[in-house]
Short mmCIF file of C-alpha atoms and ligand atoms in Angstrom, two decimals:
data_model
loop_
_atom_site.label_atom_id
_atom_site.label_comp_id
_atom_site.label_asym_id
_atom_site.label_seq_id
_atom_site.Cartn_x
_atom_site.Cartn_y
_atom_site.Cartn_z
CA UNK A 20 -45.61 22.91 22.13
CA UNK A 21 -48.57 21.79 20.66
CA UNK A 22 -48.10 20.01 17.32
CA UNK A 23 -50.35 18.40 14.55
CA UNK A 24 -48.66 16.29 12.27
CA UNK A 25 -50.08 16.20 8.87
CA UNK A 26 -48.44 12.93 7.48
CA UNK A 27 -48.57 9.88 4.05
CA UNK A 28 -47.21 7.10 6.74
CA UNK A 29 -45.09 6.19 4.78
CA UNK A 30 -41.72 4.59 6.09
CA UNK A 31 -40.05 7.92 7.07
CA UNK A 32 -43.19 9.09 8.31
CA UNK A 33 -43.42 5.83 11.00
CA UNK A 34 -39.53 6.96 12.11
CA UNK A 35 -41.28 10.85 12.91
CA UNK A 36 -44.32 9.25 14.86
CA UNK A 37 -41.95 7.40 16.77
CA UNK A 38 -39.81 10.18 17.32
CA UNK A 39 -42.55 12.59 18.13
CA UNK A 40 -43.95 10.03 20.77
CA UNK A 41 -40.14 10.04 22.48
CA UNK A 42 -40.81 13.89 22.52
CA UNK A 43 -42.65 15.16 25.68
CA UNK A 44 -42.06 18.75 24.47
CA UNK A 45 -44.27 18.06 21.73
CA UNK A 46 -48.29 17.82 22.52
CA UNK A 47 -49.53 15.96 19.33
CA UNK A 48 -53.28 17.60 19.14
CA UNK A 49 -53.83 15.45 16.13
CA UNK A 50 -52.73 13.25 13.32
CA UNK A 51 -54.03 14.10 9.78
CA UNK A 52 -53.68 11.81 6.79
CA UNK A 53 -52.87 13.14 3.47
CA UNK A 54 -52.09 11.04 -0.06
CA UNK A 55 -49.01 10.70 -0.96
CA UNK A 56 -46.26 7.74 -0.39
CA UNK A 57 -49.77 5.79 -0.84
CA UNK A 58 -52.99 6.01 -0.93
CA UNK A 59 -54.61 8.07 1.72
CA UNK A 60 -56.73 4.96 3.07
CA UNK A 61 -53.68 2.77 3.37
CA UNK A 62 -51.73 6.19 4.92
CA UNK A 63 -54.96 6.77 7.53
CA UNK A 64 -54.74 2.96 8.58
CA UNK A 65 -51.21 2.69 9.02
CA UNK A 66 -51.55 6.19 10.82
CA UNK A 67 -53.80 4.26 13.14
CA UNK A 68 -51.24 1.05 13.61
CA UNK A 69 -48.61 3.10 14.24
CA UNK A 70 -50.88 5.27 17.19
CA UNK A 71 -51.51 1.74 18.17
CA UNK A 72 -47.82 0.41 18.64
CA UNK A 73 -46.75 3.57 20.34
CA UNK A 74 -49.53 4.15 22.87
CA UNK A 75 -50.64 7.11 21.53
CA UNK A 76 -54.83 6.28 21.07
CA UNK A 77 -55.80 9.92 22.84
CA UNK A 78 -54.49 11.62 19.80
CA UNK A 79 -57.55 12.09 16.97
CA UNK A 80 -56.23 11.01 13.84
CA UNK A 81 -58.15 12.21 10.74
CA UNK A 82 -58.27 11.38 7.30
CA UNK A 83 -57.55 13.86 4.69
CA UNK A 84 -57.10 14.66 0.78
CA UNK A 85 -57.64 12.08 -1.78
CA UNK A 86 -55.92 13.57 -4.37
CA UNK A 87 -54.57 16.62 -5.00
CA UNK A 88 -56.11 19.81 -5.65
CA UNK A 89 -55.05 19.62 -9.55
CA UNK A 90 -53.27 16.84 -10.82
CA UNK A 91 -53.49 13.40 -11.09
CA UNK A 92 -52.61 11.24 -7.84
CA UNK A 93 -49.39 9.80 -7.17
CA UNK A 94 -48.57 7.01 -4.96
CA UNK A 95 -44.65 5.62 -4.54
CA UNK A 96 -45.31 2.01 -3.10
CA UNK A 97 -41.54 1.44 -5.17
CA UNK A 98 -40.27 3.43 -2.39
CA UNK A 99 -42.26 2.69 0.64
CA UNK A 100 -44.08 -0.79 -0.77
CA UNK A 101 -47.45 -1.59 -1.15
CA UNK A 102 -48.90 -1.12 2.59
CA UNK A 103 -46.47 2.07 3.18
CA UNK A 104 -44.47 0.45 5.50
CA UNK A 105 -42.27 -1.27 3.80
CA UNK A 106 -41.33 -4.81 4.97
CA UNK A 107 -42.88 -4.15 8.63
CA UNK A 108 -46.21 -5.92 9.41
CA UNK A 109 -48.09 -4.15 12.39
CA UNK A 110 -51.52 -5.77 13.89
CA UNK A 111 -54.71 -4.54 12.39
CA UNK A 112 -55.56 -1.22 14.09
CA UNK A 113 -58.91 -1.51 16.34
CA UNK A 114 -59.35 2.60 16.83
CA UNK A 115 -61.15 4.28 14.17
CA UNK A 116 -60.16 7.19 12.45
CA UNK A 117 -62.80 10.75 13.87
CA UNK A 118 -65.61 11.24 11.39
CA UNK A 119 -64.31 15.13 10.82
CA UNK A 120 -62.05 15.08 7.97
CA UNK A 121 -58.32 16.81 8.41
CA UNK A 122 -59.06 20.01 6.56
CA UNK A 123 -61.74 20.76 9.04
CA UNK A 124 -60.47 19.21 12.27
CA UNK A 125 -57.21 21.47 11.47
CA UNK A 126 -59.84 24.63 11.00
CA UNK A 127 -61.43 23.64 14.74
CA UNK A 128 -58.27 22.84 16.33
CA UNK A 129 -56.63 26.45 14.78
CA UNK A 130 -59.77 28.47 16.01
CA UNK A 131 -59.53 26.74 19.28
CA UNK A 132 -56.14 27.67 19.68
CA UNK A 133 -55.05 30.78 18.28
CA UNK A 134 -51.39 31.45 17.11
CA UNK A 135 -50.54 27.81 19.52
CA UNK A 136 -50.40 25.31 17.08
CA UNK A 137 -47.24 24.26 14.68
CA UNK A 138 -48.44 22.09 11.97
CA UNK A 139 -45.61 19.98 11.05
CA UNK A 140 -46.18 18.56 7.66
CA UNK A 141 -44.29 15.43 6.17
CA UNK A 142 -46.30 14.89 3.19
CA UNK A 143 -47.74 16.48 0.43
CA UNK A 144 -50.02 19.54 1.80
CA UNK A 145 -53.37 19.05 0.48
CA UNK A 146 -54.70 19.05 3.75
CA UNK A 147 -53.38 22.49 4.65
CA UNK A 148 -54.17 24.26 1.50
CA UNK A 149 -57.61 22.90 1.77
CA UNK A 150 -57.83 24.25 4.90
CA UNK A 151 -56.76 27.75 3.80
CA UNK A 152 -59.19 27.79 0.89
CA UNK A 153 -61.82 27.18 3.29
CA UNK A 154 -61.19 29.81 5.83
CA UNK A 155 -58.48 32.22 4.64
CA UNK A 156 -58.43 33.95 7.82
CA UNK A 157 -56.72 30.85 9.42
CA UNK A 158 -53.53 32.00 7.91
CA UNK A 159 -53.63 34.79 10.54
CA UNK A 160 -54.25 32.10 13.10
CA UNK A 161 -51.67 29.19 12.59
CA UNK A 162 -48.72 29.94 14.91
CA UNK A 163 -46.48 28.03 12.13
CA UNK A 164 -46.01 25.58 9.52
CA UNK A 165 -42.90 23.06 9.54
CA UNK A 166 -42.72 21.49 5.66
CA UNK A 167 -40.32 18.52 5.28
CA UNK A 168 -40.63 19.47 1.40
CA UNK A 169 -38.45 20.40 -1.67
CA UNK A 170 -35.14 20.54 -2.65
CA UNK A 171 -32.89 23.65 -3.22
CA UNK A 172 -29.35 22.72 -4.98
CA UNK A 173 -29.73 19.07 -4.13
CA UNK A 174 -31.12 16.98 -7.17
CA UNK A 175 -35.00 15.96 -6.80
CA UNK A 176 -36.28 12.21 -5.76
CA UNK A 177 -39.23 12.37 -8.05
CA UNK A 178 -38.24 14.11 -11.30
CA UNK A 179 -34.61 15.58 -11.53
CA UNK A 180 -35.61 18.81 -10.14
CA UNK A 181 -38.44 18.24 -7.66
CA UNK A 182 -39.25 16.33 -4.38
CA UNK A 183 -41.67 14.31 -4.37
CA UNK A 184 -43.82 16.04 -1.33
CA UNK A 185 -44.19 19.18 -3.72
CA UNK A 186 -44.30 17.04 -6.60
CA UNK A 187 -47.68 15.73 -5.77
CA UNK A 188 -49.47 18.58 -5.09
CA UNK A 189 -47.50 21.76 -6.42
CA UNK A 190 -50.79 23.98 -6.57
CA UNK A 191 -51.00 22.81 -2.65
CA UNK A 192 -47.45 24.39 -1.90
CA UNK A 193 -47.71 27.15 -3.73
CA UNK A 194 -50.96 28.16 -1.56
CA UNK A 195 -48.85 27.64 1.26
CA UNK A 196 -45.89 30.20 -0.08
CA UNK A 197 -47.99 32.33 -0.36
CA UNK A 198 -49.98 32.38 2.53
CA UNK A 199 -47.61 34.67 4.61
CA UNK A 200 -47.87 32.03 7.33
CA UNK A 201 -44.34 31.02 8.97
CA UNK A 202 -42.91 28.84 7.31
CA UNK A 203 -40.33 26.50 8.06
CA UNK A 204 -38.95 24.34 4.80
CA UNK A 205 -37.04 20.85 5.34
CA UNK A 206 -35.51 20.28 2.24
CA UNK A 207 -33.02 17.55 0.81
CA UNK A 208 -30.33 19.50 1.04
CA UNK A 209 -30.35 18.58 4.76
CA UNK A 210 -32.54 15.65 5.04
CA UNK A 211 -30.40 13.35 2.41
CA UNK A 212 -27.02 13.96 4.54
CA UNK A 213 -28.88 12.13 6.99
CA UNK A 214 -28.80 8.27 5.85
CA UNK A 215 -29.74 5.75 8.40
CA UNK A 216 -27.76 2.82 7.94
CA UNK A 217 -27.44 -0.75 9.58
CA UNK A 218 -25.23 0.47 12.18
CA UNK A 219 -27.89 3.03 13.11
CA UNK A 220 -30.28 -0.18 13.30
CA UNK A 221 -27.49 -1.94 15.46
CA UNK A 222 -27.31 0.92 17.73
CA UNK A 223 -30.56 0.86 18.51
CA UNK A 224 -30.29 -2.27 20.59
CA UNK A 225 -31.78 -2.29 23.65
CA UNK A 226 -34.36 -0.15 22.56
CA UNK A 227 -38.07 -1.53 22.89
CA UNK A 228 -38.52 -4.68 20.68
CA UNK A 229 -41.36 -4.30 18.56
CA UNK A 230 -40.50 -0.54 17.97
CA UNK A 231 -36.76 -1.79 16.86
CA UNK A 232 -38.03 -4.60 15.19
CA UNK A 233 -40.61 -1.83 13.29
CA UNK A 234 -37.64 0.43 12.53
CA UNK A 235 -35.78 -2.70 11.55
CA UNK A 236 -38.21 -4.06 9.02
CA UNK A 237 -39.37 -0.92 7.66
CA UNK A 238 -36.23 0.74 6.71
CA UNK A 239 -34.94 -2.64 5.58
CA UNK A 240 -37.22 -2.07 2.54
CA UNK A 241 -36.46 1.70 2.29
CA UNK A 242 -32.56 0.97 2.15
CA UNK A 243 -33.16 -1.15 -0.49
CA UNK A 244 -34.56 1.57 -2.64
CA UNK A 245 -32.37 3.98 -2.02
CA UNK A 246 -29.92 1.36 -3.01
CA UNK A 247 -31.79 -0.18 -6.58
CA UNK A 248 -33.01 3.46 -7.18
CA UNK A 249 -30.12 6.03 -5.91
CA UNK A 250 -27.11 4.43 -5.85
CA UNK A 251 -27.43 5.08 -1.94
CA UNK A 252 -26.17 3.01 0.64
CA UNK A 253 -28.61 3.77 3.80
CA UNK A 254 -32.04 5.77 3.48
CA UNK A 255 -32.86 8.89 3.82
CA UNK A 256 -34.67 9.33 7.18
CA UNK A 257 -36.08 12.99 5.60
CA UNK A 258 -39.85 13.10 7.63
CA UNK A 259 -37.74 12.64 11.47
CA UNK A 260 -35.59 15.71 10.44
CA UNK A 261 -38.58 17.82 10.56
CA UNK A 262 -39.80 16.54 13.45
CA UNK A 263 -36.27 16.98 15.20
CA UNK A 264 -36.06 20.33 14.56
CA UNK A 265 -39.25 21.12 16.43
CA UNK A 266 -37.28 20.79 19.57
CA UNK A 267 -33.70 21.27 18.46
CA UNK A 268 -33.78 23.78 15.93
CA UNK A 269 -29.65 24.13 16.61
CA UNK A 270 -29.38 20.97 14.14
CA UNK A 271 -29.48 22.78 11.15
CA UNK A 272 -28.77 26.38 9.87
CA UNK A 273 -31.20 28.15 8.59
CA UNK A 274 -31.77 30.84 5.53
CA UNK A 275 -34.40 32.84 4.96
CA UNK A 276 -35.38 33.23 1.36
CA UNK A 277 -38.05 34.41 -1.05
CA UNK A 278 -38.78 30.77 -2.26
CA UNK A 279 -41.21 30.45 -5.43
CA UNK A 280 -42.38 27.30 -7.14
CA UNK A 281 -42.96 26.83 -10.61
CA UNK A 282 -46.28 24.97 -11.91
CA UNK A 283 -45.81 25.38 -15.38
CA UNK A 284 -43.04 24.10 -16.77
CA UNK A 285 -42.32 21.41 -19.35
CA UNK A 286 -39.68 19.58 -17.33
CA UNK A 287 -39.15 21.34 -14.28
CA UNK A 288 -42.93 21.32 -12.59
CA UNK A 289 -42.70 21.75 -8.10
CA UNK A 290 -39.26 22.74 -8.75
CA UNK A 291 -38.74 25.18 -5.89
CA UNK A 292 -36.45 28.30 -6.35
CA UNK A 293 -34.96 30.07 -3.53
CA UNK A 294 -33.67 33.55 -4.00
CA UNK A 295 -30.45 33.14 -2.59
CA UNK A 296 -28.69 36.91 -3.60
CA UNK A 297 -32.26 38.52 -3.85
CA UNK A 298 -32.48 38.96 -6.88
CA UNK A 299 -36.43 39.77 -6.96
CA UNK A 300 -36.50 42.42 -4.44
CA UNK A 301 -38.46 40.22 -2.85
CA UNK A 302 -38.86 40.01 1.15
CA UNK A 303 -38.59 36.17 2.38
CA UNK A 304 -41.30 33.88 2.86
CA UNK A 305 -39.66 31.01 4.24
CA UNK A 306 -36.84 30.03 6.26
CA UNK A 307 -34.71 27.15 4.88
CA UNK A 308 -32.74 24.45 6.60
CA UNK A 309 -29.51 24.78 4.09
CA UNK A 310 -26.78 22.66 6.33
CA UNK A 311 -27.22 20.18 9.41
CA UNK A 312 -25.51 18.56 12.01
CA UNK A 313 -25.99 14.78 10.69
CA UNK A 314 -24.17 12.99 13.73
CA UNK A 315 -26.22 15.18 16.17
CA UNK A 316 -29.32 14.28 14.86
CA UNK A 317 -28.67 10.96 14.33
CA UNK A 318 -27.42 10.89 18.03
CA UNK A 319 -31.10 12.59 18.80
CA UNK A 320 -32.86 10.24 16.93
CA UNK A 321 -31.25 7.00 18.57
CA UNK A 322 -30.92 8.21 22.22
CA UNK A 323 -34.54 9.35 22.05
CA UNK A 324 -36.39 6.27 20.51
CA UNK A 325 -34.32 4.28 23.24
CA UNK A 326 -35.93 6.29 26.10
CA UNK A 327 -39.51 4.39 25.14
O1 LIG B 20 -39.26 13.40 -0.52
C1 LIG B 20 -39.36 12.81 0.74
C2 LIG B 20 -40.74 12.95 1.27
O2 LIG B 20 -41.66 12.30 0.39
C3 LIG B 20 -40.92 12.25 2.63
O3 LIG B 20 -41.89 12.93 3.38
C4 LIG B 20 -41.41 10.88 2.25
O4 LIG B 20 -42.19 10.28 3.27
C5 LIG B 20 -42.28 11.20 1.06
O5 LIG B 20 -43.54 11.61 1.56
CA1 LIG B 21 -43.79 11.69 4.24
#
């Protein structure tokens, strides 16, 4: 399966890479930066770390969007602290990121290989929309899109009714509802059933030091959010969810719904709507991960990242 993984490393994002690199189903063709959980320079260079610590320095990574297409940029460096990896400390990479930026290495690697690639997106999706504005017939050329990205029934993480991938670029989304590509959306419905916890750290012993040491440190700082911010005892380990699923899609049940996203309103701005009893006469754009298997995945996550 061959994968690019459009990313805002990002403490959740860091658990995906190293999930992704204890998937040998997945080919990773590249690794594009977007803004989001930080800046996009700090996001690119701890892209690069983490391609460092796992081994994975064949794999292009290329920096994206600045901003997003409309609004104002947001960064969350409560949530994920000022580098983006929370209280984890990782060597100074010595690859560079590729001179092409991400909108246009996605546009090469697409035309190189038709209706082959998934683009697995755990960030806002600047990148992709960009892409799409560039060369609309793309859409016709992307085999399909995995979003970890807005929230159904489940209250939103950055205003009470939207998550915060869709939250920072809403105008980006919405391109990407209604591009008629296949679309896959990870919501927090699913992805905040799945808290890591300390005895998900614990378990992890025996798995390869400085990547459990990584996973230790980071989500040390993400728990500690969840708990100051939420009320939550663990952290939500949303970005690996979406990477799961690539290869075990049986983890979660799926719905497919017409899903639109409102830009305009006064409090309720990237709140995504799913058309549950089809109401609009509307055909489906999207297929929704509404319930999960929590222990499976969890078991998925662990037994993989020990395998490195
Ligand atoms: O709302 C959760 C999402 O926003 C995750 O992808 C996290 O990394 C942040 O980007
Ligand atoms: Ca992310």
């Amino acid at each position: 399966m061959k994968v690019i993984l459009d990313t805002d490393p990002g403490i959740d994002d860091a658990l995906a890479f190293i999930l992704l690199r204890a998937m040998p189903e997945v080919c990773l063709q590249a690794i594009t930066t977007t803004h989001g959980n930080t800046t996009v320079q700090k996001c690119t260079d701890n892209a690069l770390k983490l391609v460092e610590l796992l081994g994975m320095q064949d794999i292009p990574v290329a920096e994206g969007a600045h901003e997003p297409l409309v609004k104002a940029l947001s960064v969350a460096e409560e949530t994920h602290g000022d580098t983006g990896l929370g209280h984890a400390v990782l060597p100074s990479a010595k690859i560079k990121a590729v001179d092409s930026n991400a909108a246009n290495l996605i546009i090469d690697l697409v035309n190189a290989n038709p209706n082959e690639i998934t683009i697995l997106c755990i960030g806002p999706v600047t990148n992709i929309a960009l892409a799409l504005l560039k060369e609309p017939g793309l859409r016709k050329k992307i085999k399909n899109v995995v979003s970890m990205a807005g929230t159904i029934h489940y209250p939103g993480n950055a205003t009470p009714s939207s998550e915060y991938n869709v939250f920072c670029d809403p105008e980006a989304f919405d391109i990407l509802l209604r591009s008629g590509i296949d679309l896959t959306i990870v919501p927090l419905d699913v992805t905040y059933k799945c808290l890591f916890t300390k005895s998900h750290v614990e378990r992890l012993a025996g798995a390869k030091e400085d990547i459990r040491n990584f996973i230790d440190r980071s989500t040390a700082f993400y728990m500690e959010f969840h708990a100051e911010y939420q009320g939550i005892e663990g952290c939500a380990i949303n970005d690996p969810l979406a990477a799961a699923i690539l290869v075990k899609p049986e983890l979660v049940t799926f719905r497919d719904y017409y899903v639109d996203i409102e830009l305009h309103g006064e409090f309720t701005t990237a709140k995504l709507s799913a058309d549950h009893f089809a109401a609009t006469g509307k055909a489906p754009n999207a297929k929704v991960a509404m319930e999960v298997d929590v222990d499976g995945f969890m078991d998925f996550f662990i037994e993989r990242v020990k395998t490195l």
